[in-house]
């Protein structure tokens, strides 16, 4: 008798790591005390954590013995988006880049998004850090950050970074992404034409089981491990065995698994 691995449970949280902040208008953003609108020169503090819920169960086997089952460990990726809407309804980024006041929205976006990108990559909790996977050079905000082991040397090929396995234990495990990050809207360059613009921030977390198997399409590809005494290419006997948890190995599986986006804004 075999049992499937435990589920992967993930939810969004604020800095406490306890409160569920998933959904529209629930992303925690803090302005200076007694201010409720954003002005040039002002800071915004973000609070965003992915919490992998822990759990432990006991199952009785056919012979009367019990087996312990835990939630499954996961690998993580995240995305941060910024969309600016002008009072006339012009949005940036958008497919319509011909509106007369597109420069208004774009200038706010160009000030904020690069800061978020830099802040995400500078975060390091000692176990893991976030690395930016630049696949789409036309729409930078459509790319994902992957949670990799923090003690790795710089890789020439980002695909080779090893991901952190998070969770898979009885207790909850929280991983911050832009958590406690402070972003400053520039104090210069914004004038009356920027007034009353709406700025929407979106953070997306994805969690995937920390098991990436060799598949038939991998046959005759380089074997990713010690090849001592074995072929240096993937053979049939390798199918179903685990690949290394690298960023490159996870891309396609993440893409296939998440046709529906779960996000908090």
mmCIF file with all atom_site columns, N, CA and C in Angstrom, residues 7 13-14 17 34 42 51 66 82 84 87 95 130 152 159-160 168 172-173 211 219 250 256 258:
data_model
loop_
_atom_site.group_PDB
_atom_site.id
_atom_site.type_symbol
_atom_site.label_atom_id
_atom_site.label_alt_id
_atom_site.label_comp_id
_atom_site.label_asym_id
_atom_site.label_entity_id
_atom_site.label_seq_id
_atom_site.pdbx_PDB_ins_code
_atom_site.Cartn_x
_atom_site.Cartn_y
_atom_site.Cartn_z
_atom_site.occupancy
_atom_site.B_iso_or_equiv
_atom_site.pdbx_formal_charge
_atom_site.auth_seq_id
_atom_site.auth_comp_id
_atom_site.auth_asym_id
_atom_site.auth_atom_id
_atom_site.pdbx_PDB_model_num
ATOM 1  N N  . UNK A 1 7   ? -0.481 17.401 0.881   1.00 0.00 ? 7   UNK A N  1
ATOM 2  C CA . UNK A 1 7   ? -0.760 18.564 0.040   1.00 0.00 ? 7   UNK A CA 1
ATOM 3  C C  . UNK A 1 7   ? 0.256  19.681 0.250   1.00 0.00 ? 7   UNK A C  1
ATOM 4  N N  . UNK A 1 13  ? 0.435  36.407 3.573   1.00 0.00 ? 13  UNK A N  1
ATOM 5  C CA . UNK A 1 13  ? 0.359  36.979 4.914   1.00 0.00 ? 13  UNK A CA 1
ATOM 6  C C  . UNK A 1 13  ? 1.094  38.309 4.953   1.00 0.00 ? 13  UNK A C  1
ATOM 7  N N  . UNK A 1 14  ? 0.852  39.039 6.027   1.00 0.00 ? 14  UNK A N  1
ATOM 8  C CA . UNK A 1 14  ? 1.587  40.278 6.256   1.00 0.00 ? 14  UNK A CA 1
ATOM 9  C C  . UNK A 1 14  ? 2.837  39.962 7.080   1.00 0.00 ? 14  UNK A C  1
ATOM 10 N N  . UNK A 1 17  ? 3.104  37.063 9.594   1.00 0.00 ? 17  UNK A N  1
ATOM 11 C CA . UNK A 1 17  ? 3.164  35.676 9.163   1.00 0.00 ? 17  UNK A CA 1
ATOM 12 C C  . UNK A 1 17  ? 1.966  34.864 9.569   1.00 0.00 ? 17  UNK A C  1
ATOM 13 N N  . UNK A 1 34  ? -0.521 59.104 9.705   1.00 0.00 ? 34  UNK A N  1
ATOM 14 C CA . UNK A 1 34  ? -1.469 60.197 9.458   1.00 0.00 ? 34  UNK A CA 1
ATOM 15 C C  . UNK A 1 34  ? -1.555 60.622 7.996   1.00 0.00 ? 34  UNK A C  1
ATOM 16 N N  . UNK A 1 42  ? 7.644  60.436 -0.643  1.00 0.00 ? 42  UNK A N  1
ATOM 17 C CA . UNK A 1 42  ? 7.105  59.610 0.438   1.00 0.00 ? 42  UNK A CA 1
ATOM 18 C C  . UNK A 1 42  ? 7.534  58.149 0.292   1.00 0.00 ? 42  UNK A C  1
ATOM 19 N N  . UNK A 1 51  ? 3.240  31.816 3.230   1.00 0.00 ? 51  UNK A N  1
ATOM 20 C CA . UNK A 1 51  ? 3.266  30.903 4.371   1.00 0.00 ? 51  UNK A CA 1
ATOM 21 C C  . UNK A 1 51  ? 2.906  29.502 3.889   1.00 0.00 ? 51  UNK A C  1
ATOM 22 N N  . UNK A 1 66  ? 1.400  2.164  11.717  1.00 0.00 ? 66  UNK A N  1
ATOM 23 C CA . UNK A 1 66  ? 1.028  3.516  11.295  1.00 0.00 ? 66  UNK A CA 1
ATOM 24 C C  . UNK A 1 66  ? 2.177  4.164  10.541  1.00 0.00 ? 66  UNK A C  1
ATOM 25 N N  . UNK A 1 82  ? 3.248  46.380 -11.196 1.00 0.00 ? 82  UNK A N  1
ATOM 26 C CA . UNK A 1 82  ? 2.783  47.740 -10.925 1.00 0.00 ? 82  UNK A CA 1
ATOM 27 C C  . UNK A 1 82  ? 1.960  48.180 -12.123 1.00 0.00 ? 82  UNK A C  1
ATOM 28 N N  . UNK A 1 84  ? -0.209 51.656 -13.370 1.00 0.00 ? 84  UNK A N  1
ATOM 29 C CA . UNK A 1 84  ? -0.582 53.041 -13.088 1.00 0.00 ? 84  UNK A CA 1
ATOM 30 C C  . UNK A 1 84  ? -1.725 53.438 -14.016 1.00 0.00 ? 84  UNK A C  1
ATOM 31 N N  . UNK A 1 87  ? -6.054 59.787 -14.408 1.00 0.00 ? 87  UNK A N  1
ATOM 32 C CA . UNK A 1 87  ? -7.460 60.172 -14.250 1.00 0.00 ? 87  UNK A CA 1
ATOM 33 C C  . UNK A 1 87  ? -8.289 59.990 -15.517 1.00 0.00 ? 87  UNK A C  1
ATOM 34 N N  . UNK A 1 95  ? -1.581 47.333 -23.474 1.00 0.00 ? 95  UNK A N  1
ATOM 35 C CA . UNK A 1 95  ? -1.369 47.129 -24.906 1.00 0.00 ? 95  UNK A CA 1
ATOM 36 C C  . UNK A 1 95  ? -1.525 48.429 -25.681 1.00 0.00 ? 95  UNK A C  1
ATOM 37 N N  . UNK A 1 130 ? 15.997 35.791 -3.291  1.00 0.00 ? 130 UNK A N  1
ATOM 38 C CA . UNK A 1 130 ? 15.233 35.809 -4.537  1.00 0.00 ? 130 UNK A CA 1
ATOM 39 C C  . UNK A 1 130 ? 16.124 36.247 -5.691  1.00 0.00 ? 130 UNK A C  1
ATOM 40 N N  . UNK A 1 152 ? 24.834 30.082 -2.493  1.00 0.00 ? 152 UNK A N  1
ATOM 41 C CA . UNK A 1 152 ? 25.414 29.689 -3.777  1.00 0.00 ? 152 UNK A CA 1
ATOM 42 C C  . UNK A 1 152 ? 26.278 30.802 -4.354  1.00 0.00 ? 152 UNK A C  1
ATOM 43 N N  . UNK A 1 159 ? 19.868 29.375 -14.859 1.00 0.00 ? 159 UNK A N  1
ATOM 44 C CA . UNK A 1 159 ? 19.154 28.102 -14.788 1.00 0.00 ? 159 UNK A CA 1
ATOM 45 C C  . UNK A 1 159 ? 19.781 27.151 -13.785 1.00 0.00 ? 159 UNK A C  1
ATOM 46 N N  . UNK A 1 160 ? 21.051 27.343 -13.469 1.00 0.00 ? 160 UNK A N  1
ATOM 47 C CA . UNK A 1 160 ? 21.763 26.405 -12.595 1.00 0.00 ? 160 UNK A CA 1
ATOM 48 C C  . UNK A 1 160 ? 21.548 26.669 -11.106 1.00 0.00 ? 160 UNK A C  1
ATOM 49 N N  . UNK A 1 168 ? 7.091  21.118 4.286   1.00 0.00 ? 168 UNK A N  1
ATOM 50 C CA . UNK A 1 168 ? 7.186  19.674 4.408   1.00 0.00 ? 168 UNK A CA 1
ATOM 51 C C  . UNK A 1 168 ? 7.390  19.209 5.831   1.00 0.00 ? 168 UNK A C  1
ATOM 52 N N  . UNK A 1 172 ? 4.203  25.662 10.413  1.00 0.00 ? 172 UNK A N  1
ATOM 53 C CA . UNK A 1 172 ? 4.150  26.598 9.292   1.00 0.00 ? 172 UNK A CA 1
ATOM 54 C C  . UNK A 1 172 ? 5.534  27.200 9.044   1.00 0.00 ? 172 UNK A C  1
ATOM 55 N N  . UNK A 1 173 ? 5.839  27.477 7.780   1.00 0.00 ? 173 UNK A N  1
ATOM 56 C CA . UNK A 1 173 ? 7.101  28.119 7.425   1.00 0.00 ? 173 UNK A CA 1
ATOM 57 C C  . UNK A 1 173 ? 6.773  29.331 6.550   1.00 0.00 ? 173 UNK A C  1
ATOM 58 N N  . UNK A 1 211 ? 9.439  18.138 -6.090  1.00 0.00 ? 211 UNK A N  1
ATOM 59 C CA . UNK A 1 211 ? 9.838  16.911 -6.780  1.00 0.00 ? 211 UNK A CA 1
ATOM 60 C C  . UNK A 1 211 ? 9.658  17.148 -8.266  1.00 0.00 ? 211 UNK A C  1
ATOM 61 N N  . UNK A 1 219 ? 14.862 11.889 -22.313 1.00 0.00 ? 219 UNK A N  1
ATOM 62 C CA . UNK A 1 219 ? 15.717 10.812 -22.794 1.00 0.00 ? 219 UNK A CA 1
ATOM 63 C C  . UNK A 1 219 ? 16.825 11.346 -23.692 1.00 0.00 ? 219 UNK A C  1
ATOM 64 N N  . UNK A 1 250 ? 12.642 23.802 -13.152 1.00 0.00 ? 250 UNK A N  1
ATOM 65 C CA . UNK A 1 250 ? 11.303 24.107 -12.630 1.00 0.00 ? 250 UNK A CA 1
ATOM 66 C C  . UNK A 1 250 ? 10.464 24.962 -13.574 1.00 0.00 ? 250 UNK A C  1
ATOM 67 N N  . UNK A 1 256 ? 3.228  25.012 -16.594 1.00 0.00 ? 256 UNK A N  1
ATOM 68 C CA . UNK A 1 256 ? 2.117  24.100 -16.829 1.00 0.00 ? 256 UNK A CA 1
ATOM 69 C C  . UNK A 1 256 ? 1.155  24.047 -15.642 1.00 0.00 ? 256 UNK A C  1
ATOM 70 N N  . UNK A 1 258 ? 0.417  26.404 -13.418 1.00 0.00 ? 258 UNK A N  1
ATOM 71 C CA . UNK A 1 258 ? -0.305 27.611 -13.020 1.00 0.00 ? 258 UNK A CA 1
ATOM 72 C C  . UNK A 1 258 ? -0.876 28.350 -14.222 1.00 0.00 ? 258 UNK A C  1
#
